[in-house]
Short mmCIF file of N, CA and C in Angstrom, two decimals:
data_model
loop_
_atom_site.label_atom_id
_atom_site.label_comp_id
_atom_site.label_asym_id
_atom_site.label_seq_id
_atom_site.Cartn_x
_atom_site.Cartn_y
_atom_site.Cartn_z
N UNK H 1 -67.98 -18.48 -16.77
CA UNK H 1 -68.91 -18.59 -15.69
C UNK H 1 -70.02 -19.53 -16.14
N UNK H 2 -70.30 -20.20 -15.01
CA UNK H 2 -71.35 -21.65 -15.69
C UNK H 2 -72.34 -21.21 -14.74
N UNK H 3 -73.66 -21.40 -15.28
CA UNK H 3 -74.93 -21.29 -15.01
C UNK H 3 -76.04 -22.11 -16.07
N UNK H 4 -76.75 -22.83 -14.50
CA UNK H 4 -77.57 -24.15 -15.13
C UNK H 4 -79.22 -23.45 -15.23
N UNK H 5 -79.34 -22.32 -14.84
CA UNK H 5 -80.95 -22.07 -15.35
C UNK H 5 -81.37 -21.46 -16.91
N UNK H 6 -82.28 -21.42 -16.93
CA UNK H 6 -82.46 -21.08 -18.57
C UNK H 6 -82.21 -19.75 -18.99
N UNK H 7 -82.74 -18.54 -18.02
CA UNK H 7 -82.87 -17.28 -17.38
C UNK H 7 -81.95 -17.05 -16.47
N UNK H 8 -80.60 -16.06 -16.66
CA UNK H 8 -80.18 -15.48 -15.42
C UNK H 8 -80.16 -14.47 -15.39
N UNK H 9 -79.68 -13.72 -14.20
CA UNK H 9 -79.92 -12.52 -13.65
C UNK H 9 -78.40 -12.01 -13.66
N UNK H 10 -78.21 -10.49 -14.74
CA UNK H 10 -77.10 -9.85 -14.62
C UNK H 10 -76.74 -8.59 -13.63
N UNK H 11 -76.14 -7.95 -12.92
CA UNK H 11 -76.42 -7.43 -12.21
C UNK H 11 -74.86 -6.12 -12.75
N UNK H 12 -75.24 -5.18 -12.78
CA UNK H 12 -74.33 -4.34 -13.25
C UNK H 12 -73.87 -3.05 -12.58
N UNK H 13 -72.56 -3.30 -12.00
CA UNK H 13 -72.36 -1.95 -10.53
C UNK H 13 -71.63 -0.91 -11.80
N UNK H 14 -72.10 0.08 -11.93
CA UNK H 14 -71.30 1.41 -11.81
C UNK H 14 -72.38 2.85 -11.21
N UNK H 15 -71.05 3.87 -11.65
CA UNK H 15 -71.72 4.80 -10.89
C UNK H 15 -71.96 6.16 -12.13
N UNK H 16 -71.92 5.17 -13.69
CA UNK H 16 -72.86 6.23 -14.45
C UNK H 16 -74.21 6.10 -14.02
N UNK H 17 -74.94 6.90 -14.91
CA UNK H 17 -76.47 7.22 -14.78
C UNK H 17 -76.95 6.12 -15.69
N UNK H 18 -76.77 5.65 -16.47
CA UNK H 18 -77.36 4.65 -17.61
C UNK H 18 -76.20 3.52 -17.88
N UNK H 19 -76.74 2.17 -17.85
CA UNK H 19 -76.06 1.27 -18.62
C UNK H 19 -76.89 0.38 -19.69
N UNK H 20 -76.15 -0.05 -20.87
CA UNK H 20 -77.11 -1.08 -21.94
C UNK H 20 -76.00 -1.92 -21.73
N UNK H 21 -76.29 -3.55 -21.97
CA UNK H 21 -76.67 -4.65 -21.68
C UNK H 21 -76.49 -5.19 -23.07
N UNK H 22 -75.31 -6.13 -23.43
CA UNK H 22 -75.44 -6.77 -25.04
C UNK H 22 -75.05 -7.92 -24.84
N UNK H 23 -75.76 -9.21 -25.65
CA UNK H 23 -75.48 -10.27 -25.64
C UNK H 23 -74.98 -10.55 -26.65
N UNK H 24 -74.20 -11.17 -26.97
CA UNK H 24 -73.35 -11.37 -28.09
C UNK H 24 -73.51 -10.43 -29.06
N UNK H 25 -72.69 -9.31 -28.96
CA UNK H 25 -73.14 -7.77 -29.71
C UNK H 25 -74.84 -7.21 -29.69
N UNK H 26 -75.68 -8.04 -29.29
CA UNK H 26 -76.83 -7.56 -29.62
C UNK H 26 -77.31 -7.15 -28.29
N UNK H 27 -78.06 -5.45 -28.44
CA UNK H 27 -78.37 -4.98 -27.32
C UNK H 27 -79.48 -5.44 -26.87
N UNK H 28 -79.52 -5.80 -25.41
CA UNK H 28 -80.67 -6.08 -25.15
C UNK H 28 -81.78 -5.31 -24.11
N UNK H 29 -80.34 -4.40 -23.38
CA UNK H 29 -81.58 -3.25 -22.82
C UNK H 29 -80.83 -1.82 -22.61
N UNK H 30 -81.19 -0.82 -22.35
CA UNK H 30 -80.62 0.15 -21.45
C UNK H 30 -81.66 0.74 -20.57
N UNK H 31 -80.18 0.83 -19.36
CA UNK H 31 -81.93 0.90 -18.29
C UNK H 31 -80.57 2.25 -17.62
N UNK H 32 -82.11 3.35 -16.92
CA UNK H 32 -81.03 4.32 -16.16
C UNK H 32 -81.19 4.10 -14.89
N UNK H 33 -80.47 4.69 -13.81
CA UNK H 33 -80.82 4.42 -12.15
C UNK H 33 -79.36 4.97 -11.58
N UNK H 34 -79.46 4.33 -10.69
CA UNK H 34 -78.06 4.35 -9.47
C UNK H 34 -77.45 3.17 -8.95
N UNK H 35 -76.41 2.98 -9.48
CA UNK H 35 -75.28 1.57 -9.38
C UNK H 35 -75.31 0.67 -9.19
N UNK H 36 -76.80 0.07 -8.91
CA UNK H 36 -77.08 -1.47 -9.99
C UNK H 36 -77.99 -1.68 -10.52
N UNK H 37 -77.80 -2.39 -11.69
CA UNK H 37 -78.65 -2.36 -13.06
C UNK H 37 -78.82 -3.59 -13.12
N UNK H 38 -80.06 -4.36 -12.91
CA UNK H 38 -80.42 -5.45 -12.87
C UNK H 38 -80.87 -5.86 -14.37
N UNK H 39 -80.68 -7.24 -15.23
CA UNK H 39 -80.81 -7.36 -16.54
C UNK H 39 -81.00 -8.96 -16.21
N UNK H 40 -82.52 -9.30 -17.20
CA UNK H 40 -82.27 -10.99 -16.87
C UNK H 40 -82.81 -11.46 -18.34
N UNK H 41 -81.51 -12.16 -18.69
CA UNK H 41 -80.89 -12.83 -20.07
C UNK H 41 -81.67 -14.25 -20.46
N UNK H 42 -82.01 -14.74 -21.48
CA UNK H 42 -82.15 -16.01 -21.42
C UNK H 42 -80.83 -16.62 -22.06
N UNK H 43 -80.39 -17.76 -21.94
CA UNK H 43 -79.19 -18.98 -22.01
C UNK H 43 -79.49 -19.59 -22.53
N UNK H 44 -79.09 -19.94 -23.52
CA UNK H 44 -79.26 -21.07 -24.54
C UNK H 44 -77.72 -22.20 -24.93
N UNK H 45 -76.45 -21.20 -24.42
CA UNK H 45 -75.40 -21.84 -24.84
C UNK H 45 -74.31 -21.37 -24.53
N UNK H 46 -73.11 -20.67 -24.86
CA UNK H 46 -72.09 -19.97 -24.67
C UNK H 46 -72.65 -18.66 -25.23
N UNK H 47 -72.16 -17.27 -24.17
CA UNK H 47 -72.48 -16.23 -24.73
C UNK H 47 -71.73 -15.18 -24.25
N UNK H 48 -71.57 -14.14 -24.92
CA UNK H 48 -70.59 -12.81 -24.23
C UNK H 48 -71.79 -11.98 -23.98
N UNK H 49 -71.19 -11.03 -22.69
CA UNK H 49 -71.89 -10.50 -22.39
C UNK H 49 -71.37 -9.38 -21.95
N UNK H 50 -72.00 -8.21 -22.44
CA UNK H 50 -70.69 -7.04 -22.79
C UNK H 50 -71.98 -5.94 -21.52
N UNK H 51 -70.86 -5.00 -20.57
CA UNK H 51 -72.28 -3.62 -20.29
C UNK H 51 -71.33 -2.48 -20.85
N UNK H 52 -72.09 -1.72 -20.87
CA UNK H 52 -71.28 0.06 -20.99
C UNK H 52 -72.04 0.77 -20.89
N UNK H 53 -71.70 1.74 -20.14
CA UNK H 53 -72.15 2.92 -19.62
C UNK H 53 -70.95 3.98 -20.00
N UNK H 54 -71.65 4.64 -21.00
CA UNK H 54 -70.64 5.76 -21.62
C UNK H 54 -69.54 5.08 -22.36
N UNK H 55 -67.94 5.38 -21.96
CA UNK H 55 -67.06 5.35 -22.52
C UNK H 55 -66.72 3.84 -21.70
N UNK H 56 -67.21 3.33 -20.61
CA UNK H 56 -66.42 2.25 -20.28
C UNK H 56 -67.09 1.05 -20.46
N UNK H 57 -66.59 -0.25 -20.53
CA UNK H 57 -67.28 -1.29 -21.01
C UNK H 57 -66.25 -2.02 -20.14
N UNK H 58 -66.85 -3.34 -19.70
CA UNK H 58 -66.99 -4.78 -19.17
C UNK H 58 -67.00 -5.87 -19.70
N UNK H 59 -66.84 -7.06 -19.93
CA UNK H 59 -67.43 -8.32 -20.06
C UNK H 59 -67.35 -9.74 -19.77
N UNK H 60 -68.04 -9.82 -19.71
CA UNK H 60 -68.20 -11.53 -19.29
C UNK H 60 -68.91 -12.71 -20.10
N UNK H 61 -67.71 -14.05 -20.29
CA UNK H 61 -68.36 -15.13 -21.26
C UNK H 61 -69.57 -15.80 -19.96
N UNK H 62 -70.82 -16.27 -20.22
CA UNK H 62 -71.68 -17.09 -19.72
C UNK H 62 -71.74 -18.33 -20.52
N UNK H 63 -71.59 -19.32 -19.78
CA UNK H 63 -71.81 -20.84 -20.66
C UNK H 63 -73.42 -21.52 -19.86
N UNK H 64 -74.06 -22.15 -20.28
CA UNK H 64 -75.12 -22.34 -19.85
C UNK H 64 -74.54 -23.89 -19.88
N UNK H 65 -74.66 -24.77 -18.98
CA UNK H 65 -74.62 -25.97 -18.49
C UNK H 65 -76.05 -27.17 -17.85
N UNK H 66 -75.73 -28.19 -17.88
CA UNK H 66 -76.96 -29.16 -17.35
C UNK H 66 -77.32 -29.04 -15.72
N UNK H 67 -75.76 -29.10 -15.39
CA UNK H 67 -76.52 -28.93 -13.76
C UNK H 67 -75.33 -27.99 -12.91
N UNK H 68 -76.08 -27.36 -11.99
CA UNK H 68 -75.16 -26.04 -11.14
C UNK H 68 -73.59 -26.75 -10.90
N UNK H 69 -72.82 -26.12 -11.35
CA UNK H 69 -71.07 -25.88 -10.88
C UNK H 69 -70.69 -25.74 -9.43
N UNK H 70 -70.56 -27.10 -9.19
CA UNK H 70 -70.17 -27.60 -8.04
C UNK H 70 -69.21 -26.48 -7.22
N UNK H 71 -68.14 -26.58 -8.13
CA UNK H 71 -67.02 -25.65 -7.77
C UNK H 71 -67.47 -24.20 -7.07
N UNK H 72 -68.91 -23.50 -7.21
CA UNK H 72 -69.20 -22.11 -6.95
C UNK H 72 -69.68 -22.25 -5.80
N UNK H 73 -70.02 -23.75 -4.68
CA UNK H 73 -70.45 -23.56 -3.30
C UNK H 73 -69.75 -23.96 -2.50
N UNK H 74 -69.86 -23.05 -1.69
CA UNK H 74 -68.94 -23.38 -0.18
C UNK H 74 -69.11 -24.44 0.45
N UNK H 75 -68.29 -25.41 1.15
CA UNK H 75 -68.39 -26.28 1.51
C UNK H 75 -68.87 -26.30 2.94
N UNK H 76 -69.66 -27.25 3.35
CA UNK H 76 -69.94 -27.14 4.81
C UNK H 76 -69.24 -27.90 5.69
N UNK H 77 -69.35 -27.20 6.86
CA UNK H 77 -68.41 -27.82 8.09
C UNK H 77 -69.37 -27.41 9.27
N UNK H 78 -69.64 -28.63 9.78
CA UNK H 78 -70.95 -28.35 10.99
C UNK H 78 -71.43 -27.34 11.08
N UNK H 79 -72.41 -27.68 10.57
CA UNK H 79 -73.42 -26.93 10.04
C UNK H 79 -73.01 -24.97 9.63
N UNK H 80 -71.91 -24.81 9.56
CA UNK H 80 -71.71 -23.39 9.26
C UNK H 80 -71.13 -23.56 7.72
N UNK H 81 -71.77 -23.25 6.77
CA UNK H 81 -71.30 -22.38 5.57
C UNK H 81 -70.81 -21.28 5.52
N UNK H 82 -69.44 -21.42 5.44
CA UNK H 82 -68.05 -20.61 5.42
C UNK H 82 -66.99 -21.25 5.48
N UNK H 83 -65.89 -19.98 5.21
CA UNK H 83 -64.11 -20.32 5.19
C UNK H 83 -63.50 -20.76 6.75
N UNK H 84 -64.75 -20.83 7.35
CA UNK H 84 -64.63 -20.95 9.50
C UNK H 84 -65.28 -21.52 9.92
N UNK H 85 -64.75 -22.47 11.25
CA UNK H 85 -65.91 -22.90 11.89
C UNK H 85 -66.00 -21.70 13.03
N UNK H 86 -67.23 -21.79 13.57
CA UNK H 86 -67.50 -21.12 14.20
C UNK H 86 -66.85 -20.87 15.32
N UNK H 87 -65.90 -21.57 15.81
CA UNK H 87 -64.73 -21.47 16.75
C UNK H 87 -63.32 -20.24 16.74
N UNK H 88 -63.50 -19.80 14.99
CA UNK H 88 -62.85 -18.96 14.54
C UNK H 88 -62.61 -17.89 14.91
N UNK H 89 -64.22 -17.09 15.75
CA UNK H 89 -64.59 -15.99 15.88
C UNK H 89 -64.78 -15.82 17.25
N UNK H 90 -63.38 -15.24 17.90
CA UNK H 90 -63.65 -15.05 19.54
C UNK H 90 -64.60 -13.34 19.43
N UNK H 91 -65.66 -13.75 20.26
CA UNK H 91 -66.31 -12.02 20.29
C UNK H 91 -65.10 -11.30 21.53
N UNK H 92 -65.96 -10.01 21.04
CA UNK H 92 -64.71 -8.89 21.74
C UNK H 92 -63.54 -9.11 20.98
N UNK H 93 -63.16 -9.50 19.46
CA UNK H 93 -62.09 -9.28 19.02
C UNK H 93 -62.23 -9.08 17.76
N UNK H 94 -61.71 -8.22 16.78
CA UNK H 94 -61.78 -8.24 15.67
C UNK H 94 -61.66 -9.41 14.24
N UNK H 95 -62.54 -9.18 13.56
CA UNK H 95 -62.08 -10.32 12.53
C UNK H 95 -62.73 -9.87 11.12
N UNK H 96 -62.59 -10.67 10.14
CA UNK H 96 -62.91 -10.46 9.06
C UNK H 96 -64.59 -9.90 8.59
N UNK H 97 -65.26 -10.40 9.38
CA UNK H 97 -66.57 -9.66 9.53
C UNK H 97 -66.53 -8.69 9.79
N UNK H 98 -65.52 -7.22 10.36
CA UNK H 98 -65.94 -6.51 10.49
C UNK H 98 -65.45 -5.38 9.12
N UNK H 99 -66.64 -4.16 9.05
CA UNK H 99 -66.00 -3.98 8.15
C UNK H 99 -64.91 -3.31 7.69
N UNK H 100 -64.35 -3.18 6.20
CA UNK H 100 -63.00 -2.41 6.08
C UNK H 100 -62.95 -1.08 6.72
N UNK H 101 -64.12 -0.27 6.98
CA UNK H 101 -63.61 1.40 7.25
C UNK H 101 -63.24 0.49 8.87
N UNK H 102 -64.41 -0.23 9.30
CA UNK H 102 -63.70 -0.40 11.26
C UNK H 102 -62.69 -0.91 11.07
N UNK H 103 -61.79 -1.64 10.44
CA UNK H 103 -60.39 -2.14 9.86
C UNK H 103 -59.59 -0.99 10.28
N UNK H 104 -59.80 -0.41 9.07
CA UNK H 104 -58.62 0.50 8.88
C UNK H 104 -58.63 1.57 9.60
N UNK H 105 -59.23 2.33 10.45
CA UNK H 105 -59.70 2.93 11.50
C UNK H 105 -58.83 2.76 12.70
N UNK H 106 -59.06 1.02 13.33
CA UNK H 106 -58.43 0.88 14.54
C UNK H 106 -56.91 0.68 14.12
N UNK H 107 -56.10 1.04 15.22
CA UNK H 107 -54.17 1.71 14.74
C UNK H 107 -54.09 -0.03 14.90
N UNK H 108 -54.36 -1.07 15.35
CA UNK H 108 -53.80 -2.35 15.86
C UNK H 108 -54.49 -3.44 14.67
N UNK H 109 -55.16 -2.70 14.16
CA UNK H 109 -55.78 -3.50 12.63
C UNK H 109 -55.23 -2.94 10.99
N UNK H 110 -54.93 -2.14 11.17
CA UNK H 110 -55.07 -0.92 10.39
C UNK H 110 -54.02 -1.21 9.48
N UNK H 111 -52.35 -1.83 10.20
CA UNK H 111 -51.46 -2.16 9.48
C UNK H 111 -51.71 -3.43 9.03
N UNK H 112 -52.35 -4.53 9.19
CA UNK H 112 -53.24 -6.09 9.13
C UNK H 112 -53.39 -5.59 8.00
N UNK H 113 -54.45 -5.04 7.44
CA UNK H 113 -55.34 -4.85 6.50
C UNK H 113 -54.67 -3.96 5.51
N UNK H 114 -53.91 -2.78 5.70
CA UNK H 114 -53.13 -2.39 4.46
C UNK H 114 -51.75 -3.19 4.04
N UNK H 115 -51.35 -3.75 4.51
CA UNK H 115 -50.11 -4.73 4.23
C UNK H 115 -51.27 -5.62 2.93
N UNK H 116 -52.44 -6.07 3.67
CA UNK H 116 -52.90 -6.73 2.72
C UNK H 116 -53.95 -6.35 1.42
N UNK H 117 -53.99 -5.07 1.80
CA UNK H 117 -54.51 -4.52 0.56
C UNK H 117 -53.23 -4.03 -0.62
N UNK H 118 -51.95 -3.49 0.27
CA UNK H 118 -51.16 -2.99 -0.78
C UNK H 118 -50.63 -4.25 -1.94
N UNK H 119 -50.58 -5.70 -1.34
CA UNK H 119 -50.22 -6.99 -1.65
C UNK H 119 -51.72 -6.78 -2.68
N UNK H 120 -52.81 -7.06 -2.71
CA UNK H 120 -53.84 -6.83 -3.46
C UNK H 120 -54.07 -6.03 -4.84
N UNK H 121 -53.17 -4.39 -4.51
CA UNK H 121 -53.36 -3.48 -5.32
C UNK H 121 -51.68 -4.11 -6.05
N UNK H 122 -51.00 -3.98 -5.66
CA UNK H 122 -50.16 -4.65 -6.51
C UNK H 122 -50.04 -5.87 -7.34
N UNK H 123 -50.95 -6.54 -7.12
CA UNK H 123 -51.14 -7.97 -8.19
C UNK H 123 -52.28 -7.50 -8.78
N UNK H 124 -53.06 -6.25 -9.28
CA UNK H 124 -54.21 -5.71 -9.73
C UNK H 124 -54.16 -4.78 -10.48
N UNK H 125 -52.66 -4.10 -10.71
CA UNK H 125 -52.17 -3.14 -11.74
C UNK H 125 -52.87 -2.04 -12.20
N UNK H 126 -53.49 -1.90 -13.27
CA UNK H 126 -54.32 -1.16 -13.52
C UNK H 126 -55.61 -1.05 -12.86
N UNK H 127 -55.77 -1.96 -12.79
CA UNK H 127 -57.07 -1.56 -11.74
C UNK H 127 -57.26 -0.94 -10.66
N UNK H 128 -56.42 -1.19 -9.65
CA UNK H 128 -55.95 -0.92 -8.72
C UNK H 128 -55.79 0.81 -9.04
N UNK H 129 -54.52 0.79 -9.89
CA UNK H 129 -54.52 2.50 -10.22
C UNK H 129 -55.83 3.44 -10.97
N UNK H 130 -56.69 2.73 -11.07
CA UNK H 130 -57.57 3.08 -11.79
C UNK H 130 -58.71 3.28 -11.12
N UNK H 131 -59.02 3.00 -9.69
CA UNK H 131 -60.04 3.38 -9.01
C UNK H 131 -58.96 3.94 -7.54
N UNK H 132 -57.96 3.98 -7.84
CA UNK H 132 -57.12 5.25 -6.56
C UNK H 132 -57.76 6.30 -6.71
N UNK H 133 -58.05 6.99 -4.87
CA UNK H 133 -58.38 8.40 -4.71
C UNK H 133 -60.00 8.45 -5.52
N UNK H 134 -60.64 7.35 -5.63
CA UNK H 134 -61.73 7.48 -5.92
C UNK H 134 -62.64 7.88 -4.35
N UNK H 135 -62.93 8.66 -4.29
CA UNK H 135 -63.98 8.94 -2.36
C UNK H 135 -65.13 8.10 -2.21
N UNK H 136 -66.28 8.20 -3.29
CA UNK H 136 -67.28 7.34 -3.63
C UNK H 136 -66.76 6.14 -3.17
N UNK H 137 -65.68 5.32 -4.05
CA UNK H 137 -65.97 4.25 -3.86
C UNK H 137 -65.31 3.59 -2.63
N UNK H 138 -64.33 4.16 -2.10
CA UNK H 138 -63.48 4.00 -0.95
C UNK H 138 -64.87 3.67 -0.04
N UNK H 139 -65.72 5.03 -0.09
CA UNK H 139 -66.95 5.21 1.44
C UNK H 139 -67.58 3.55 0.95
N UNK H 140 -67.85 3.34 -0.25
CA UNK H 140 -68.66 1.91 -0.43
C UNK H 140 -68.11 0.35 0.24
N UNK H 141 -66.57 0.41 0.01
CA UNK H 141 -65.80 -0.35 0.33
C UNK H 141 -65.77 -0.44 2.08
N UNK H 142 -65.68 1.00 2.44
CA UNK H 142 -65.43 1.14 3.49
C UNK H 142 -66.39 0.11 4.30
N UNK H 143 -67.59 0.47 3.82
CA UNK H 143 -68.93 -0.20 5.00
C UNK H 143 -68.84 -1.85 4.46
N UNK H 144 -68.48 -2.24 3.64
CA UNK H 144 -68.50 -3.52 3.52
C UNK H 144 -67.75 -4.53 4.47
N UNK H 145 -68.42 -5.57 5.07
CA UNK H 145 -67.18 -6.38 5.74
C UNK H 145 -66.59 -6.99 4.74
N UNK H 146 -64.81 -7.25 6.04
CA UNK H 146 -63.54 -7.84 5.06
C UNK H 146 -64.41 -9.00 4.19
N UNK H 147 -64.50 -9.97 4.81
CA UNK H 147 -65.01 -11.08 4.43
C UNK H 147 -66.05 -11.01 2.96
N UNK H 148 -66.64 -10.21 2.84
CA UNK H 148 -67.21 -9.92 1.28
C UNK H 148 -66.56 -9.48 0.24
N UNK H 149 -65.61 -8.74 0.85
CA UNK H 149 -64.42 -8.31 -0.17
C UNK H 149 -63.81 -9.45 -0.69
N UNK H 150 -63.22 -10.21 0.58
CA UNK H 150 -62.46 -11.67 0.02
C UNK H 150 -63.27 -12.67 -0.70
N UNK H 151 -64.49 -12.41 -0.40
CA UNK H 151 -65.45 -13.39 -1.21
C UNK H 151 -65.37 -13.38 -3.22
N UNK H 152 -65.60 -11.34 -3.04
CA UNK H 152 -65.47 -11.32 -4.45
C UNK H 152 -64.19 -11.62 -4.85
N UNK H 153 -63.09 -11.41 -4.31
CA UNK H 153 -61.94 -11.97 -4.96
C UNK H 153 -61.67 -13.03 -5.62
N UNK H 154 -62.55 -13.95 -5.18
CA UNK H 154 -62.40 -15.43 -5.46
C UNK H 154 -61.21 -16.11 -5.01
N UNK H 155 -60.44 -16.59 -5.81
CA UNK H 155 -59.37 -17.17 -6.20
C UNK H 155 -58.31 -16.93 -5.96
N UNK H 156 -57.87 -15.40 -6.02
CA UNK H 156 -57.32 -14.12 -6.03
C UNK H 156 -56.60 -14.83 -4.48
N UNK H 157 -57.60 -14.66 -3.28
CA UNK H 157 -56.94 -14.77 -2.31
C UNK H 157 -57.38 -16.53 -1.68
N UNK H 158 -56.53 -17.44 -1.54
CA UNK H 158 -56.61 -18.63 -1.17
C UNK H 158 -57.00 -18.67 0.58
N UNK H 159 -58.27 -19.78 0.57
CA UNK H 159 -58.67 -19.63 1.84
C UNK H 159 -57.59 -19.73 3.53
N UNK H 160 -56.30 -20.43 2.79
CA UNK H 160 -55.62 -20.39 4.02
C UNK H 160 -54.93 -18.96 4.54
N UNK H 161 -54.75 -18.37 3.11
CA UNK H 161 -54.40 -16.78 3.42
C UNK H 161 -55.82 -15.68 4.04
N UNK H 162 -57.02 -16.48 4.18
CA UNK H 162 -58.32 -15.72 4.93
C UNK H 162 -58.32 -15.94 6.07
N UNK H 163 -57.81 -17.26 6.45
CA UNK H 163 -58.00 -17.77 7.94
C UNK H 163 -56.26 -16.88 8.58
N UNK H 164 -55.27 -17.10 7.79
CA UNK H 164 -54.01 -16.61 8.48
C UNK H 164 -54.12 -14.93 8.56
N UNK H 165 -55.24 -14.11 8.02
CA UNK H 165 -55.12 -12.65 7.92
C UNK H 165 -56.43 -12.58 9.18
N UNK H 166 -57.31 -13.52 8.90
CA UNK H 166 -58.57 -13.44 10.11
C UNK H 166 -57.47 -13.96 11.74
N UNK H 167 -56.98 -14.84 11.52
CA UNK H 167 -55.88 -15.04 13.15
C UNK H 167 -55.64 -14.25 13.30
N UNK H 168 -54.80 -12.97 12.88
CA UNK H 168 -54.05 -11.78 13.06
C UNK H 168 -55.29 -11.05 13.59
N UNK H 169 -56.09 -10.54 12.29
CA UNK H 169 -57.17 -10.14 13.33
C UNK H 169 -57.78 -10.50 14.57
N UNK H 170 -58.29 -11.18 15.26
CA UNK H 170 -58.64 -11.78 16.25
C UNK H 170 -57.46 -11.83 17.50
N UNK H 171 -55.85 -11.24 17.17
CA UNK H 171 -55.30 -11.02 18.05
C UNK H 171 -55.89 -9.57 19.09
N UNK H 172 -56.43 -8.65 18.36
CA UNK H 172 -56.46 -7.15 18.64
C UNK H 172 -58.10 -7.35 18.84
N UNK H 173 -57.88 -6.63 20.37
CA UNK H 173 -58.86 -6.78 20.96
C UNK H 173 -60.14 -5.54 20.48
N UNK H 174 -61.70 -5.41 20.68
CA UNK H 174 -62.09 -4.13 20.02
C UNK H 174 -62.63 -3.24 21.72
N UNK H 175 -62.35 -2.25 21.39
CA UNK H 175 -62.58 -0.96 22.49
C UNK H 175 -61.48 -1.24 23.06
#
C-alpha cells in the first residue's frame, strides 16, 4: 500500500475491547474502545504494520512514496465519481446502493446477491469460514450498501462484474 504523506492514519476494525499497534515489531500504542481504533504513524520508508487484539493479529506492508498512487482514484466520468454514470440508476428500482440486509430481504434480489456472495465466500476460504454464523457481524454488513462492500473488495471483484450484478439489480422493481 503506497502513501505519499509523512503521517498516516491507521484505522483498526475488530470487535475485541483493546488493540496495540506495531511498526516494524515496535509497539507503538494500545488503545481500548469499540471497533475502530484509530492510530496515526509517521512514514519514513517501507514498513510493516502488524495490530492484535488478543490472540488475533493482522498486517499490512506501508511504503511511503513521493506523490499519491494514481492507481487508488476513481476515475471520473461527467462529473460523477464512480463505477456509473448516473444513467445507471433507474429510481424505483433496486441497485447496488442499497443495502445488503434490503438485498437479501427482497425474494427478487435475494438470489442476485447470494449467488454472488456464495462465488465471494468461495474464492475467500478461510475467511469466509471464519467469520460464518458470526450475528454481530452479519447485522454490520447487513446495513452497509452493496456498493461499499464491492469497494472494499478491490480487485477481488472487476468493475464490469459491478455494473453486470448492478443491471440485474435494477431489473426488480422496489415495493
Amino acid at each position: 500500500m503506497n502513501r505519499a504523506e509523512e503521517t498516516t492514519e491507521v484505522k483498526v476494525y475488530s470487535n475485541q475491547p483493546e488493540v496495540s499497534l506495531y511498526v516494524d515489531g515496535a509497539l507503538v500504542g494500545t488503545q481500548q474502545g469499540s471497533r475502530v481504533f484509530t492510530f496515526r504513524i509517521p512514514l519514513s520508508g517501507q514498513h510493516k504494520i502488524t495490530a492484535q487484539a488478543g490472540a488475533c493479529e493482522d498486517a499490512i506492508t506501508i511504503k511511503r512514496v513521493a506523490q499519491p498512487d494514481a492507481s487508488y482514484q476513481f476515475g471520473e466520468r461527467g462529473g460523477i465519481v464512480n463505477w456509473f454514470d448516473q444513467d445507471d440508476f433507474k429510481p424505483g428500482f433496486f441497485s447496488i446502493k442499497d443495502t445488503l440486509g434490503a438485498l437479501l430481504a427482497n425474494p427478487g434480489t435475494a438470489p442476485i446477491v447470494g449467488a454472488m456472495m456464495q462465488k465471494a465466500q468461495a474464492s475467500r476460504g478461510d475467511v469466509a469460514k471464519s467469520t460464518a454464523g458470526n450475528a454481530n457481524l452479519q447485522k454490520m454488513l447487513n446495513a452497509m450498501p452493496l456498493e461499499s462492500l464491492l469497494k472494499q473488495a478491490g480487485d477481488a471483484v472487476p468493475p464490469e462484474a459491478v455494473k453486470q450484478l448492478n443491471a440485474a439489480l435494477q431489473k426488480v422493481a422496489k415495493g
